[in-house]
Each structure stands twice: as structure tokens, then as C-alpha cells.
PDB file of C-alpha atoms in Angstrom:
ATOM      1  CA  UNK L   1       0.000   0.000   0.000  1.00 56.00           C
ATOM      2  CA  UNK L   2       1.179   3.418  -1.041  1.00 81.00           C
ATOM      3  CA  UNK L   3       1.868   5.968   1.847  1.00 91.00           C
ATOM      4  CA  UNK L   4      -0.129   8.727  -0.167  1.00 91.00           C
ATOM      5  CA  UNK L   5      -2.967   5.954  -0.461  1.00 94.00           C
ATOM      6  CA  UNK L   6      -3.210   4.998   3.621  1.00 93.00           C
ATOM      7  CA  UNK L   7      -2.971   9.272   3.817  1.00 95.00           C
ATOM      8  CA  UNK L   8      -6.107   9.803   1.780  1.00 96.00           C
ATOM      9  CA  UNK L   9      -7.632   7.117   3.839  1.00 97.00           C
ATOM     10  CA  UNK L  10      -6.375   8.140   7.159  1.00 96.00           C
ATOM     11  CA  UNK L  11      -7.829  12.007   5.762  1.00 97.00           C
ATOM     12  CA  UNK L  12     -11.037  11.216   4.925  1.00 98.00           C
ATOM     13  CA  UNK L  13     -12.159   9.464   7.794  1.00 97.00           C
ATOM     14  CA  UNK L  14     -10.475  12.162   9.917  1.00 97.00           C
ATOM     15  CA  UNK L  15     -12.617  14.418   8.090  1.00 98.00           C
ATOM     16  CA  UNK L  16     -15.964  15.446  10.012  1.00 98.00           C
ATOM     17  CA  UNK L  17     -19.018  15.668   8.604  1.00 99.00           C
ATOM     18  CA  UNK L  18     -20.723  18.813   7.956  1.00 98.00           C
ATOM     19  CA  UNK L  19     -23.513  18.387  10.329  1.00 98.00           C
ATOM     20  CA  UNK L  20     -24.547  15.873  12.913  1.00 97.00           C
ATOM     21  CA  UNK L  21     -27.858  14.112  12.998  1.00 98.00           C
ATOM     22  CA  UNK L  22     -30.780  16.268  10.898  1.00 98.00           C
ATOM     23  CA  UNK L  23     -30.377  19.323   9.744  1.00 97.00           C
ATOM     24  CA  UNK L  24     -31.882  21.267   6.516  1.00 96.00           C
ATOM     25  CA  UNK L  25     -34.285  18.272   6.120  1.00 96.00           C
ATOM     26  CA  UNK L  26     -30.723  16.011   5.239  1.00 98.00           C
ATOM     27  CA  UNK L  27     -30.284  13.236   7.750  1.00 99.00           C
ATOM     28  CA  UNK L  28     -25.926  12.860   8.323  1.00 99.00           C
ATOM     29  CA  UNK L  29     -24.872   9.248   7.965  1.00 99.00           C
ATOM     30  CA  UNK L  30     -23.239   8.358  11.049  1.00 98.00           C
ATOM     31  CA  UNK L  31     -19.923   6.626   9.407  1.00 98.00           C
ATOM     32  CA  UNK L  32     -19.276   3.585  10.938  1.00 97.00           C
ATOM     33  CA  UNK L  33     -15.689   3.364  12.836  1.00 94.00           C
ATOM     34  CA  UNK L  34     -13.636   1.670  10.741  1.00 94.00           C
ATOM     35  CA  UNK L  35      -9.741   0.148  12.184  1.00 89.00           C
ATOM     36  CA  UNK L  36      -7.298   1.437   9.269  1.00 88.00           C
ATOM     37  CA  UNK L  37      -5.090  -1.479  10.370  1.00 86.00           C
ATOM     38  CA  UNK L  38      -7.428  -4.078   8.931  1.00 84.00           C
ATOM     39  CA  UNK L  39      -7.791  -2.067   5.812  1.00 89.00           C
ATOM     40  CA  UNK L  40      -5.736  -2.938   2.689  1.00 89.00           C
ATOM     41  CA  UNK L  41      -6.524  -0.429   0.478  1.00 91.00           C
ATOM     42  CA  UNK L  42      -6.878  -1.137  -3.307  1.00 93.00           C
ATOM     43  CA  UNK L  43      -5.217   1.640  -5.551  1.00 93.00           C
ATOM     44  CA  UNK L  44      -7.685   4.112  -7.035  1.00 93.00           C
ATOM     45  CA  UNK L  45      -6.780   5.825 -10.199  1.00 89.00           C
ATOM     46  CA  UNK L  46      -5.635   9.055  -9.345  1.00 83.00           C
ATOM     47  CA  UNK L  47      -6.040  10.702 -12.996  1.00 89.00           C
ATOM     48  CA  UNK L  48      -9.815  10.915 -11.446  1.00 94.00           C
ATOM     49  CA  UNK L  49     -10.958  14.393 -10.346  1.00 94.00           C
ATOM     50  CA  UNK L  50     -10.983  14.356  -6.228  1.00 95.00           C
ATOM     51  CA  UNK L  51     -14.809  13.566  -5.620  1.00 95.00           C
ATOM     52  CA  UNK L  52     -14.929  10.864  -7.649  1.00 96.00           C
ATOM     53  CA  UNK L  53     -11.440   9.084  -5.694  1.00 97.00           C
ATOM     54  CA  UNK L  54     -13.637   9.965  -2.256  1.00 98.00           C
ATOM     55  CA  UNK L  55     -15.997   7.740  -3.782  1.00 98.00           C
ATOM     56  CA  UNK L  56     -13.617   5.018  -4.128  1.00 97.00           C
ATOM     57  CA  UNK L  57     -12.563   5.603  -0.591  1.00 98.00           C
ATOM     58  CA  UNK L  58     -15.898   5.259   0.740  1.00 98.00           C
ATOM     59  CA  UNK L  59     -16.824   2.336  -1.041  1.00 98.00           C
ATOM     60  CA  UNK L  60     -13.906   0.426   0.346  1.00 97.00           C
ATOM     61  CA  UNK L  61     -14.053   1.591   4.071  1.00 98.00           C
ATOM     62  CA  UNK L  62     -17.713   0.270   3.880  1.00 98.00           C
ATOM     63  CA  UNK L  63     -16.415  -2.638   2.487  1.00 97.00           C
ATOM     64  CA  UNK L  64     -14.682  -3.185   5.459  1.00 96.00           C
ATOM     65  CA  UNK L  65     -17.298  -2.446   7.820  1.00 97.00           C
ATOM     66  CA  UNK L  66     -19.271  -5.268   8.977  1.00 96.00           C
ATOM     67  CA  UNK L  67     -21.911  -2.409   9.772  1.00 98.00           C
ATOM     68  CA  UNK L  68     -23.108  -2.835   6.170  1.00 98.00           C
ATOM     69  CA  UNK L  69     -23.258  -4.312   3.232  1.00 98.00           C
ATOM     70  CA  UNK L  70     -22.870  -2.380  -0.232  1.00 98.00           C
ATOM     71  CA  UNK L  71     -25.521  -3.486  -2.496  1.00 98.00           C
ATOM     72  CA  UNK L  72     -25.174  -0.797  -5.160  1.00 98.00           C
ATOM     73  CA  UNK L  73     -22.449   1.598  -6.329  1.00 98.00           C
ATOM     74  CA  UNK L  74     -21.735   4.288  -8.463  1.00 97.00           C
ATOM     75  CA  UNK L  75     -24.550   3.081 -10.506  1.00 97.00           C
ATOM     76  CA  UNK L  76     -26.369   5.539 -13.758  1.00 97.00           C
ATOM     77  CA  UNK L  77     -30.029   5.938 -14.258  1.00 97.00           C
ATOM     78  CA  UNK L  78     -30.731   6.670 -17.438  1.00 95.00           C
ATOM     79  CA  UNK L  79     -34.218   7.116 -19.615  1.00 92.00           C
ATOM     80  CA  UNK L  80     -34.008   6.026 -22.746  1.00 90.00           C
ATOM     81  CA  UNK L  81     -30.192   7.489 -23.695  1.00 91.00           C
ATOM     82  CA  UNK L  82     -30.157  10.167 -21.402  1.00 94.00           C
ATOM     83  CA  UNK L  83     -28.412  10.058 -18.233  1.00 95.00           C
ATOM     84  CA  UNK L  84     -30.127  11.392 -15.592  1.00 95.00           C
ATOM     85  CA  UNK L  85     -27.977  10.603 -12.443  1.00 96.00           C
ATOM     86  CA  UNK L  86     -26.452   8.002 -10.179  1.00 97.00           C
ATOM     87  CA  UNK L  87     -27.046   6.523  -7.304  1.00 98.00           C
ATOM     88  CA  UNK L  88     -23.431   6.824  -4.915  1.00 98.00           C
ATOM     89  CA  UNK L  89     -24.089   3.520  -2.789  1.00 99.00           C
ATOM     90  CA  UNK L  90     -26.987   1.760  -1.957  1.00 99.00           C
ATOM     91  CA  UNK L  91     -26.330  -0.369   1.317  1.00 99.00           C
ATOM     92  CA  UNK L  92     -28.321  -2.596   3.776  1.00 98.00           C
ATOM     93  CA  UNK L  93     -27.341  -2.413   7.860  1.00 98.00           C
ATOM     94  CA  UNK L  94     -26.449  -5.562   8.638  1.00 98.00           C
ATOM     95  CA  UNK L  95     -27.910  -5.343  12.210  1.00 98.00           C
ATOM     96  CA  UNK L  96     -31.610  -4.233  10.869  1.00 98.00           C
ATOM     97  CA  UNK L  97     -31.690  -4.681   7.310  1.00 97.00           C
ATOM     98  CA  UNK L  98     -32.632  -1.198   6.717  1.00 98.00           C
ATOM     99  CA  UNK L  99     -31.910  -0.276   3.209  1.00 98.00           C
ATOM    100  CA  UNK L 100     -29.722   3.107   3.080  1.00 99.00           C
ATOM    101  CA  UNK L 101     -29.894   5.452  -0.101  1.00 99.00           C
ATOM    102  CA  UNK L 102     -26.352   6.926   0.314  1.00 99.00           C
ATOM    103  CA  UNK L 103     -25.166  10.493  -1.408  1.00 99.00           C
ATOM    104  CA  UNK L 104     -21.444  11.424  -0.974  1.00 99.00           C
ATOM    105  CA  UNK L 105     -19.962  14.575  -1.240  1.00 99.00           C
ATOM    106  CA  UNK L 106     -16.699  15.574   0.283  1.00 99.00           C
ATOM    107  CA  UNK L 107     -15.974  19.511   0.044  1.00 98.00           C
ATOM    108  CA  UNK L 108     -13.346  22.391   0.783  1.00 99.00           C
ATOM    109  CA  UNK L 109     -15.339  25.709   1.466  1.00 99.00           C
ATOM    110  CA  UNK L 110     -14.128  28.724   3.020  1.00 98.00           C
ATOM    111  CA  UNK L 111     -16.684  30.577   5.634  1.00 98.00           C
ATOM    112  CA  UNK L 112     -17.382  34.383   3.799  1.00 97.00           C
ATOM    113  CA  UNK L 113     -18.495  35.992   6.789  1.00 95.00           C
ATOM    114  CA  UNK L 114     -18.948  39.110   4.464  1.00 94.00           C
ATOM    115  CA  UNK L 115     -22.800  37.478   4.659  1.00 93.00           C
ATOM    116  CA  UNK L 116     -24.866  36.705   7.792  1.00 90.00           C
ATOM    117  CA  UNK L 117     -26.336  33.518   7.242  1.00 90.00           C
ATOM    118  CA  UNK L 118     -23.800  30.530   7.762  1.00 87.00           C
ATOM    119  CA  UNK L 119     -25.306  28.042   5.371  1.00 91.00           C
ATOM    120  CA  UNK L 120     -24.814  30.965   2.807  1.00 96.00           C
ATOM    121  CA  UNK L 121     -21.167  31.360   4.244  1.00 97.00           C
ATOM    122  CA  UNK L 122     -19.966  28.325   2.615  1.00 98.00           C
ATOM    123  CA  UNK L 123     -18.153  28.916  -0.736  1.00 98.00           C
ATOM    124  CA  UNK L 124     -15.290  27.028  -3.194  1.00 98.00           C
ATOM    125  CA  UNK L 125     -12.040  28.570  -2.829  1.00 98.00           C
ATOM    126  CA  UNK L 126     -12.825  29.558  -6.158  1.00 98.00           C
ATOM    127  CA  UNK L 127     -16.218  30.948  -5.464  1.00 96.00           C
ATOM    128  CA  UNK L 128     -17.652  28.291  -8.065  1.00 94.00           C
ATOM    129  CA  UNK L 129     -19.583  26.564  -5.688  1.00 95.00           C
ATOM    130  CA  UNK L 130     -21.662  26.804  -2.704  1.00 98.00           C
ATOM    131  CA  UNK L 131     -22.598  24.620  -0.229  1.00 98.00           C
ATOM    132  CA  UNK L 132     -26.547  26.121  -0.177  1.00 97.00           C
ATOM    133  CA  UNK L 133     -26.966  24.989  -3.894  1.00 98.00           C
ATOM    134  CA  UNK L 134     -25.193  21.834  -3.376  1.00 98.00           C
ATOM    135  CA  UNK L 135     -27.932  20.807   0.216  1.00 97.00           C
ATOM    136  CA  UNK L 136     -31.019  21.871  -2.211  1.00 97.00           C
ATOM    137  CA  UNK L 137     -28.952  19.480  -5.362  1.00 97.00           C
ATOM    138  CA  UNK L 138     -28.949  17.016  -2.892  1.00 98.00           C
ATOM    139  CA  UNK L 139     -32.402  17.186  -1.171  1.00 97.00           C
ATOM    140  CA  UNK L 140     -34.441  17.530  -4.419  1.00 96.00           C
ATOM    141  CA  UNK L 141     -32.627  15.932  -7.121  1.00 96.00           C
ATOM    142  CA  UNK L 142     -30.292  13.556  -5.595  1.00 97.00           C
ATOM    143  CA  UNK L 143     -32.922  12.282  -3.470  1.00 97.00           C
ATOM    144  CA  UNK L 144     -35.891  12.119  -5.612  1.00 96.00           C
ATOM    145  CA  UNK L 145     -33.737   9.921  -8.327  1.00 96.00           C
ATOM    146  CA  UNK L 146     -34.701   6.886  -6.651  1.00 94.00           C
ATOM    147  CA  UNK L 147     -38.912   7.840  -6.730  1.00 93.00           C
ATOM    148  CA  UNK L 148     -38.368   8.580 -10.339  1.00 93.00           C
ATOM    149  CA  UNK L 149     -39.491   5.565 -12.357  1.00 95.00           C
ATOM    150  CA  UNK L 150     -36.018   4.857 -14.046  1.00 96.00           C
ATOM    151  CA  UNK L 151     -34.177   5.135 -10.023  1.00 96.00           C
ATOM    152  CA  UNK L 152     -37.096   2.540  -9.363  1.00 96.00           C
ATOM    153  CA  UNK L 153     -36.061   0.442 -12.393  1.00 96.00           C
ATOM    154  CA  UNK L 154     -33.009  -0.187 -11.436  1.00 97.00           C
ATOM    155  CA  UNK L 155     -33.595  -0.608  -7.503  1.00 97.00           C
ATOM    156  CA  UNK L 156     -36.514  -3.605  -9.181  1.00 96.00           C
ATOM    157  CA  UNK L 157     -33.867  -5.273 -11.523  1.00 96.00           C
ATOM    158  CA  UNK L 158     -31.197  -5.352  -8.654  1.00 97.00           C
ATOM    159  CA  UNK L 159     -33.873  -6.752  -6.489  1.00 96.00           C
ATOM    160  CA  UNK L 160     -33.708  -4.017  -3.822  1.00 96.00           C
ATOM    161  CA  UNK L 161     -37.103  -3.373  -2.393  1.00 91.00           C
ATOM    162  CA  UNK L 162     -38.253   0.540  -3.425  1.00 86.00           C
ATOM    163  CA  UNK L 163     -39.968   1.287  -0.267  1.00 88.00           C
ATOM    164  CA  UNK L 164     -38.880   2.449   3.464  1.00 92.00           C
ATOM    165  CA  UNK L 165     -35.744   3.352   1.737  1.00 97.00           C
ATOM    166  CA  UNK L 166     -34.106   5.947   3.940  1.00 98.00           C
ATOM    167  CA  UNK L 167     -32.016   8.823   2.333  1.00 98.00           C
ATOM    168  CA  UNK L 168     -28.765   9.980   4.076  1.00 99.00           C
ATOM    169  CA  UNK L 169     -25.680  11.834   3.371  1.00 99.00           C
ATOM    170  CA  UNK L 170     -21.903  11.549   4.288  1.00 99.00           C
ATOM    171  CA  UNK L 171     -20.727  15.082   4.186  1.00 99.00           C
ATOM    172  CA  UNK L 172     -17.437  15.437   4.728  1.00 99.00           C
ATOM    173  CA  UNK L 173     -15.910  18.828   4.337  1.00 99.00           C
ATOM    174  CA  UNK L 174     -13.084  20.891   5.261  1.00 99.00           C
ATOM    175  CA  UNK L 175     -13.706  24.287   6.503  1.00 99.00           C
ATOM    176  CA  UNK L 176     -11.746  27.528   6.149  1.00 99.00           C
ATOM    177  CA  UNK L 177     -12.047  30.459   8.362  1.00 98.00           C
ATOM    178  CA  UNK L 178     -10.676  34.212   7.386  1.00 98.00           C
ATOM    179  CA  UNK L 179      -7.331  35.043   8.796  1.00 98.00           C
ATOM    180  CA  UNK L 180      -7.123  36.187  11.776  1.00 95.00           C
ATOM    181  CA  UNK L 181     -10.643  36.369  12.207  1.00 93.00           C
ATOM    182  CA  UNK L 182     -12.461  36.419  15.652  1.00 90.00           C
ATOM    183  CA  UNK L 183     -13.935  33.671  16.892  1.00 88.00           C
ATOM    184  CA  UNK L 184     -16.903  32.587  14.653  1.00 92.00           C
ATOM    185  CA  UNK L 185     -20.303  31.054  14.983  1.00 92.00           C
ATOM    186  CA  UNK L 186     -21.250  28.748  11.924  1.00 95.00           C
ATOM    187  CA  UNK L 187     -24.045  26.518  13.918  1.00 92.00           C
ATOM    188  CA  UNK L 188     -25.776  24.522  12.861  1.00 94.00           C
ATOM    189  CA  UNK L 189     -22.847  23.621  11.075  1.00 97.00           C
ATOM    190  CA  UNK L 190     -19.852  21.013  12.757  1.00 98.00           C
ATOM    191  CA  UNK L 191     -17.376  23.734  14.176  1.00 97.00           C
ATOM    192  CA  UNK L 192     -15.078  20.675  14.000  1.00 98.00           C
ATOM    193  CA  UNK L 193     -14.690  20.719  10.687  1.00 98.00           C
ATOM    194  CA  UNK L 194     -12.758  24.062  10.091  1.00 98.00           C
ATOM    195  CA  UNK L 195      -9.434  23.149   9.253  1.00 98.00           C
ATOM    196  CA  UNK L 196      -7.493  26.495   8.684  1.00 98.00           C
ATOM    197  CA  UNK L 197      -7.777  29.643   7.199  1.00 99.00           C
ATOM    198  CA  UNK L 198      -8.103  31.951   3.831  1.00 99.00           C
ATOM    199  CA  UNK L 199      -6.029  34.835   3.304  1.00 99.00           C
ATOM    200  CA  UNK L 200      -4.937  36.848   0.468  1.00 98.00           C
ATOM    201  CA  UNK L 201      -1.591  37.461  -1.300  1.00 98.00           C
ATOM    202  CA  UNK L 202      -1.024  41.025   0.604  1.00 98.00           C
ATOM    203  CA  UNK L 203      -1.435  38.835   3.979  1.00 98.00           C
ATOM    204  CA  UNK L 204       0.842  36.135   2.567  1.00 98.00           C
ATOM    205  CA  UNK L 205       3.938  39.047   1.698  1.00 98.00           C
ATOM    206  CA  UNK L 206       3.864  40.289   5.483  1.00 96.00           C
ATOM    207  CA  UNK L 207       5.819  39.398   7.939  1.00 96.00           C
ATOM    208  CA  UNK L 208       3.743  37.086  10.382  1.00 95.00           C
ATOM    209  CA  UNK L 209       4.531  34.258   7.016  1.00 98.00           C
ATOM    210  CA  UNK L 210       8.726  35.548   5.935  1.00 98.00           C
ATOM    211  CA  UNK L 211      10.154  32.832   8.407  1.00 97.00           C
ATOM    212  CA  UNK L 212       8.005  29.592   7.252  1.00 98.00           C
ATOM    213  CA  UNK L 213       8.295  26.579   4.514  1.00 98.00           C
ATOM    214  CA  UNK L 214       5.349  26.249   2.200  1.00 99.00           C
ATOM    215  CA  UNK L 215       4.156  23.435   0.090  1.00 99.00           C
ATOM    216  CA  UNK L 216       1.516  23.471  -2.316  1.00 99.00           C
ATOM    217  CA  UNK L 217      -0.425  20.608  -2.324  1.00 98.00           C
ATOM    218  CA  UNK L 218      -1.110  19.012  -5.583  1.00 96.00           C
ATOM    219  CA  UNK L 219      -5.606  18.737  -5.190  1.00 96.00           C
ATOM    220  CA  UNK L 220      -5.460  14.473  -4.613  1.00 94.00           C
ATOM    221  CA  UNK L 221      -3.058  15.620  -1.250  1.00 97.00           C
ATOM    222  CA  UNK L 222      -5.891  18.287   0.070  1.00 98.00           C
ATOM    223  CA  UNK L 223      -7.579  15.558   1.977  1.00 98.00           C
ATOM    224  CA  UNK L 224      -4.143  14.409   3.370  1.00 97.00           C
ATOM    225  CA  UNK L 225      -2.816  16.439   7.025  1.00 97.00           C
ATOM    226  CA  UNK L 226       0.759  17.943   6.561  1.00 98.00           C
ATOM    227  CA  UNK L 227       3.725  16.199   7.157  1.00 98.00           C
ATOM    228  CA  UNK L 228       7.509  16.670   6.549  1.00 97.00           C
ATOM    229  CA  UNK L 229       7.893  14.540   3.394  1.00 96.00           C
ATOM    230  CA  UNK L 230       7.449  16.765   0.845  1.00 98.00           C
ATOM    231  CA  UNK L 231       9.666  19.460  -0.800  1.00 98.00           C
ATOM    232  CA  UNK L 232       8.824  22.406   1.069  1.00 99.00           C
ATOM    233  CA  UNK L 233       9.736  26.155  -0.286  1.00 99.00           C
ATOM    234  CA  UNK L 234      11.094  29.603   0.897  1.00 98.00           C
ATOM    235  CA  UNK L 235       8.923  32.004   1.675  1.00 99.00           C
ATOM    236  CA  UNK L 236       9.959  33.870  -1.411  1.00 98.00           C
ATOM    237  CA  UNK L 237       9.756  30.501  -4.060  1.00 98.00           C
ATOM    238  CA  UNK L 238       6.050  30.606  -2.608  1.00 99.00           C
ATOM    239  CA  UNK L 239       4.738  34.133  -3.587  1.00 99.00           C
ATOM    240  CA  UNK L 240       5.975  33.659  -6.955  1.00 99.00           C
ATOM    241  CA  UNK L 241       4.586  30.317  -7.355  1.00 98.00           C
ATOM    242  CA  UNK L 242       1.204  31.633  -5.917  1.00 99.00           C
ATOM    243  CA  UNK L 243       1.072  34.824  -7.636  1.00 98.00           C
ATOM    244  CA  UNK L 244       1.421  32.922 -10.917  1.00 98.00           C
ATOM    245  CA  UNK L 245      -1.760  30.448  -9.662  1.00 98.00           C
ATOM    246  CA  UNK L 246      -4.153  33.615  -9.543  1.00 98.00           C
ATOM    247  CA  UNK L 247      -3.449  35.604 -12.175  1.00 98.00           C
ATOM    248  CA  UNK L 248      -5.374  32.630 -14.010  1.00 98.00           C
ATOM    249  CA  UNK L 249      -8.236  32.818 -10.941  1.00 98.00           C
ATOM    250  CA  UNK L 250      -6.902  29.243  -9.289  1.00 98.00           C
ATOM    251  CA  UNK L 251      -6.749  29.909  -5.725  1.00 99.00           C
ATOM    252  CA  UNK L 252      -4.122  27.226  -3.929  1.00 99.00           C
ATOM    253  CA  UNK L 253      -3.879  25.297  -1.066  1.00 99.00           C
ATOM    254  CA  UNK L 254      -1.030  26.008   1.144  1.00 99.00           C
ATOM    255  CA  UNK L 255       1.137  23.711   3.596  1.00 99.00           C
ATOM    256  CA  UNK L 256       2.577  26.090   6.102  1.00 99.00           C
ATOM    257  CA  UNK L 257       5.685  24.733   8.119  1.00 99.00           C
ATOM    258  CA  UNK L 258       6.331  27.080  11.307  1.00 98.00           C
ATOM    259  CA  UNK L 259       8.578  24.452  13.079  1.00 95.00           C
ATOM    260  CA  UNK L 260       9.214  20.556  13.446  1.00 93.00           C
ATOM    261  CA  UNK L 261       6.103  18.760  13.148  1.00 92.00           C
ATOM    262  CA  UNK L 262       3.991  22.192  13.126  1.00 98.00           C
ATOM    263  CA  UNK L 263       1.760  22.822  10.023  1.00 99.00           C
ATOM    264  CA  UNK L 264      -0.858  25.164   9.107  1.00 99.00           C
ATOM    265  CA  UNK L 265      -2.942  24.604   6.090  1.00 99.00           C
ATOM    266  CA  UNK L 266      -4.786  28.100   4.169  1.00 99.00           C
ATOM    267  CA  UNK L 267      -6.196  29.060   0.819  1.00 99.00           C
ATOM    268  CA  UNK L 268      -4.682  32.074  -0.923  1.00 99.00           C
ATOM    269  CA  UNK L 269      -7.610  33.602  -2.688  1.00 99.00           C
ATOM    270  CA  UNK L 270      -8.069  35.321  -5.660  1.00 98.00           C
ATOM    271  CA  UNK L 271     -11.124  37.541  -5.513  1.00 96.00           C
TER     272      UNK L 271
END
């Protein structure tokens, strides 16, 4: 097993979820605990974009689980040609034989506290995404795939009963806070989940940062906590390297090293 490989692992089921228990009419799958030491991970192709490699991550941490069994995966509904979805993992609990509808998504966001609300807070580092649209994606298209006649097709011909299906979601995601920001309220949201902090290039240049290493993370090491082994760069290799990434609007992750063993991790925006 690759050490980048067990590191994806070991980050994604370090990685909260979003929420606990109900919230915005979305019920949290509790993930079940699974030992990483009886885990042999599989390679996953890492060409994939990130979302897509959670999903193989997933898949094989509930294969280890004795919690549940993984009935489907990754699996298109389609009318006629068309496409009109997937379903991310449909899974029975072994102890009651419930019958889970699972929807992953696994996000970086930074909190905008520009606006009031906090479910409106949540933004891509890039501003191309938001968590609000992604909850209502989820809750009425996501979700009603399976009620559609095609998502019942395919639940009939994999002989998976259609009805007291239960919808959940495992949201991971990895918050973001502004620099040096006061303390900040984003309940209901998982205050466990924020990670770091955003800044901008003029905060980067000062002072508080000249001493540090930096490492930019390539995107399939964002889900990974720092450590030493990587090549880490002068404070001065860094600007140049991030002032290059948003001039063409592509804000980066950042490793920060302030001392043996003592990381920071921030997005350099853009905007």
C-alpha cells in the first residue's frame, strides 16, 4: 500500500461531517468506525478528479465495515439514452436490514463571513460553488432519483425493495475560516470541521509568514494532514509560485511549516 494511499484514507475518515444528525431536512450518515489497520486499500486511479477518488474511498471503508453491506455503487439511471444521475451507494445495515440510499460529497469551502447567514457562508475557494446549492442538489434531485421511475427500475432489476428506503448523506468537508478572524459562529454547522484559514496574497507578503516553509499541495493531497515529506519552499519561491496560480483565478492550497512537526494549512484567494 502506497503511503499517499493509507494518507487519503487516514484524511477522509479524519474528516468530520458537515452536520450531525438532521439538519436542513438532510439526515448525516453516522460513518461507521472503521480500524485502518485491517484495511488494505486497493489503488484508485488518481487521474480521477478528487470527488470521484472519495468515492472510491468510501466504497472500500464500507467494504470493510461489517456495519453494512454495499448493495449498489456508483450506478447511472438513465431514460431512454439520457443520463439522468447516479445513485453513490446503496447499502443494507447488517444489524436491521434497513436499506440506506447513500449520497457522498466531500468539500473544501471557506466561511465568507462578508454574509450573515452561515449556510450561505460556505463557498469554493474559487467561489464556483456553494454549499446552499449543493444541500437543495442534494435534497431535491439527488434524493428524488430513486422515486423517479427509471431510479425505481433499477432498484426492481437489482432486487432491492423501493420502499422504506431511507435517504442519508456523508458530508465530509473541510472548513476555512478568514485570517485572523475572531472567533466565529457557523451553527448549525460542525465547528469541528474548520481546518485552517483563507487569506490573500497582501497577507501572505507580510511578515507574520517571511520565516516559514510552504508546500503546495497538488488537489489528490488536500484531503491528506501535513507532514515533513514533501519538498517544502522559501517564503519567497512561494509568492511567486502563488502569484502565478491567480493571475489565471486558481486559488491554492497552502502547507505552512512554522517548526518541526507544526503545520498550518490556508487558501490564498483570488477575488
Amino acid at each position: 500500500m502506497s503511503t499517499h494511499l493509507a494518507r487519503q484514507f487516514t484524511g477522509f475518515l479524519n474528516t468530520p461531517p458537515l452536520w450531525k444528525n438532521t439538519q436542513f431536512g438532510i439526515t448525516q450518515f453516522e460513518f461507521p468506525e472503521v480500524e485502518m489497520s485491517g484495511v488494505t486499500p486497493t489503488p484508485i486511479p488518481q487521474k480521477i478528479r478528487l470527488g470521484h477518488q472519495m468515492e472510491h474511498v468510501c466504497k472500500q471503508l464500507l467494504d470493510a465495515s461489517p456495519d453494512y453491506e454495499v448493495l449498489l455503487y456508483n450506478e447511472p439511471v438513465r431514460q431512454g439514452k439520457r443520463t439522468l444521475g447516479e445513485i453513490d451507494y446503496i447499502l443494507r445495515e447488517t444489524a436491521t436490514g434497513q436499506i440506506i440510499h447513500l449520497e457522498l460529497t466531500y468539500k473544501f469551502y471557506i466561511i465568507d463571513t462578508q454574509i450573515s447567514e452561515p449556510i450561505h457562508q460556505l463557498i469554493g475557494p474559487n467561489r464556483r460553488d456553494m454549499f446552499f446549492t449543493k444541500m437543495e442538489k442534494i435534497k431535491n434531485e439527488q434524493f428524488t432519483l430513486l422515486h423517479a421511475p427509471s431510479g425505481k427500475k433499477v432498484l426492481a432489476e437489482n432486487g432491492i425493495p423501493t420502499e422504506n428506503i431511507q435517504h442519508q448523506t456523508c458530508y465530509k468537508a473541510q472548513l476555512f475560516e478568514p485570517y485572523q478572524s475572531k472567533a466565529i459562529n457557523i451553527r448549525p454547522l460542525n465547528p469541528h470541521c474548520i481546518m485552517g484559514y483563507w487569506l490573500r496574497l497582501e497577507d501572505l507578503r507580510g511578515s507574520d509568514f517571511q520565516a516559514y516553509e510552504f508546500y503546495i499541495p497538488y488537489k489528490t493531497e488536500w484531503v491528506v494532514a501535513p507532514h515533513e515529506d514533501v519538498a517544502w519552499m522559501s517564503h519567497y519561491e512561494t509568492l511567486l509560485e502563488v502569484n502565478m496560480r491567480l493571475l489565471k483565478e486558481n486559488a491554492p492550497m497552502l502547507w505552512v511549516k512554522k517548526g518541526p512537526d507544526t503545520f498550518e494549512k490556508c487558501f490564498v484567494v483570488w477575488w
